C-alpha cells in the first residue's frame, strides 16, 4: 500500500491512503490519524489500511479525493530516528579518488553510517531554505526505509524483516561545511540540514520484483533545473543491503518503530568509452560526485553547487512507467525565502546523454 | 515545576506532575497524556500543569500518590532529537593530553556536538544491557535541556530562551568502539548506545540561583558501585552555555520542540597539591577521564571500565540538600540481563577523597 501525510496545520499532519497510481487519496480517519501510530502498532493497523487501500484502488472508496503531492508533509513529518549510510561504495571511491585517497578495506565490510536530525523534515514540495550559497548547497537522491521494532543484535536477515516502508529522500548537504566539521572528529552536523522525503511511503510489496535482496532495483531520476542529470540504478551496485544497514544500527542498541534508515547517494560505476576514457553515462545523484568525476578527469571541478532559485526533482518509476513514490520537487531559497528574478540554467555539460 | 513519565505499558507512558520534594505525584490526565504534547503546545499547557504543581506542593491535590522513581520511564521515553555536546573543554584537554595531542584553538569557539539516537531512551532505574564487557562500558554524567521551537539562525541569547526543561543524563559510552568508529570519519554511532535520563525533568525556575548564564550551578554526584567517584561542579567550568550549544544546533536548520541538548561529561580542572603535583579532588563524571588522568600521571590507565553487575548512581542536590531531579540508578547487565553472583568492588584509589 501507499501512505502519505496531509498538511492540516498540526506538527504531524493527517494520514492518508493513496491509490497505486497516485491519482486518488482517502483519509485514514477511523483507523489511525498519524503514520507513527501505524508503525507503533503495525500488525493491528496495517491490515485495516490495506483494506482501505484495496477499496480505493477498486474505485469504491466513498470519500476519495484527488491526491495532491503539494498538500503533503513528509510521510513522517518528524521521526524518532534518521540514520543515513553510504551504502554505494562507488560514491565513496570517487570522492576519495578525487582527493588521492584510498578507500580503507574495512569500508567494504563495515558500513559508513551517521545519525541525522529527525525533528524537522521537509515535505516533498517544500522550499529548501539556506542562509548562504557559500555553504555549498547540494542535493543527494537516496532510497530510504522505515522500520518496525528491531532488537539489539539482530542479524541482517532479521533486520531486513523489520522493513515496513520505502521512501525516497533528498538528503540536503552543505558541502563547504563538511571538511571543517569532519576535521573536528565528531562527524556531520551543521553540514546536514533538514532532509526532504517523497510524497508517499510504500510497503515493499508494491515494488514487486524490484524489491530483491534488501535492495530497490529501480532507476532513481534526478533533474536539476529541469535537466536530467541522474538516471542511476539503485539496486545492483548497492554494496550493503538494507538488512545489513539496519543490523549496523542495532549492533549496540534497539531500533524502535518509525526509524528511518537511508542508503546514501545512489551511485554507479563509470564505464570505459571507445577512446578508452571513463564515462559515467548514468549521471549522478549529487553534485559532489559530479565534481569528484571532474576532478579525476580534469584536475579540478567545473560544476558549481546549487544557487538560490535552483530546482531539484527526484523520482523513481516502475516498469509500467508510473511514478512509484511521487516526486520530490524542491526549490532552493535564501534565508527569507527569496529567489533571484532570472531563471537558473544548467550548462549542457552537466546533462546526461539522452 | 517537575514532570515525570510513568510506565503504563505504552511506548510514551503517562505524564505525571511531581512535587518539589519528589515525595508525591499526580497524573496530568485532563491536561496532557504525554510530555511531548506539552512541549508541542507549551504556552497553553504549561500554565495548567503549573496550577496542578502548586496544588500538589500545597498538599491539596485530590488524587496524589507517593512518587516512585522505579515506575519512571525517561521523561521523554523517545524524542525527535538528542544532540550531545562536549561543553566542558577540560574533559577534552585531559583526554587529548593523555594521548599527547593538543586541543585545536577552534574548539574554544566552536562547540563539539554530535547527533545521538533518540528512539529508545532508558528510564532512570532501567538496567543498561550490553553484549560484551570488552566494548569498554562507561557512564557519562551530564546535564541536558529540553527545548521548545528554536528557529534556524537563532543567536545564543534567543536560543537560551528556548530552554523549557532541565534533566540529568547518563550518556552510556562504549569506549573501545570509539577509536575505530571515529577513524571512519562519520563520528560516533555504535559507541553511543541508549542514553538514560533522570526521573524528573524540571523547569529552569526550579533551580533558582543555580540557573545562571545558561548554566546549571550544581554539584553532579556520581557513585560507582556505591562509592562516590565524582562531585563535579557543573556550572563555572562549562565552556559553552546551553544557549550557545542550541545556537550551534540551529545554525543550518530549525530546532523543534522536544529536542534534547546535552553538555557532555561534566569535568573540572585539576589543582596543584602541596607537593606540586596535580590532583583532581572533585573526581570524575566518566571513567575515560579517570583513565586519562592516570595516563598523564603514570603513563598508563589503571582503572578498568564497568563490568556486568556494576552500578552507577547520578544525582544533583539543591542548596537544601534535596534531590533536584531524582537519581539515575542503573545496573550494567549482560546480553540476557545477567549479572555475576559476586558483588563488584571498586578499588579505594578510585574513590574521591572525603
XYZ file of C-alpha atoms in Angstrom, chain A residues 80 254 256, chain B residues 11 73-83 116-124 126 167 169-171 193-197 258-260 330:
38
model
C 12.436 9.332 16.401
C 17.404 -1.489 19.997
C 12.375 1.277 17.558
C 5.721 3.499 24.324
C 10.418 5.930 32.004
C 12.724 8.703 30.805
C 10.731 11.982 30.972
C 10.709 11.764 27.159
C 10.837 7.971 26.576
C 11.657 8.750 22.952
C 12.386 12.122 21.391
C 12.666 13.671 17.960
C 16.194 14.856 18.641
C 19.051 14.209 21.058
C 22.197 16.203 20.429
C 22.643 10.823 19.199
C 19.959 8.165 18.818
C 16.669 9.198 20.410
C 14.226 6.414 19.549
C 14.847 4.257 22.626
C 15.883 6.001 25.837
C 16.360 4.194 29.142
C 14.403 5.048 32.280
C 16.296 6.226 35.374
C 16.406 0.626 33.989
C 17.296 16.857 33.169
C 21.525 12.118 31.665
C 23.738 9.078 31.719
C 25.195 9.051 28.216
C 24.129 3.131 22.893
C 20.813 4.112 24.553
C 21.017 7.077 26.946
C 19.268 7.159 30.346
C 17.641 10.212 31.940
C 11.145 18.354 22.396
C 14.763 18.419 21.229
C 17.176 17.335 23.954
C 21.344 1.763 36.861
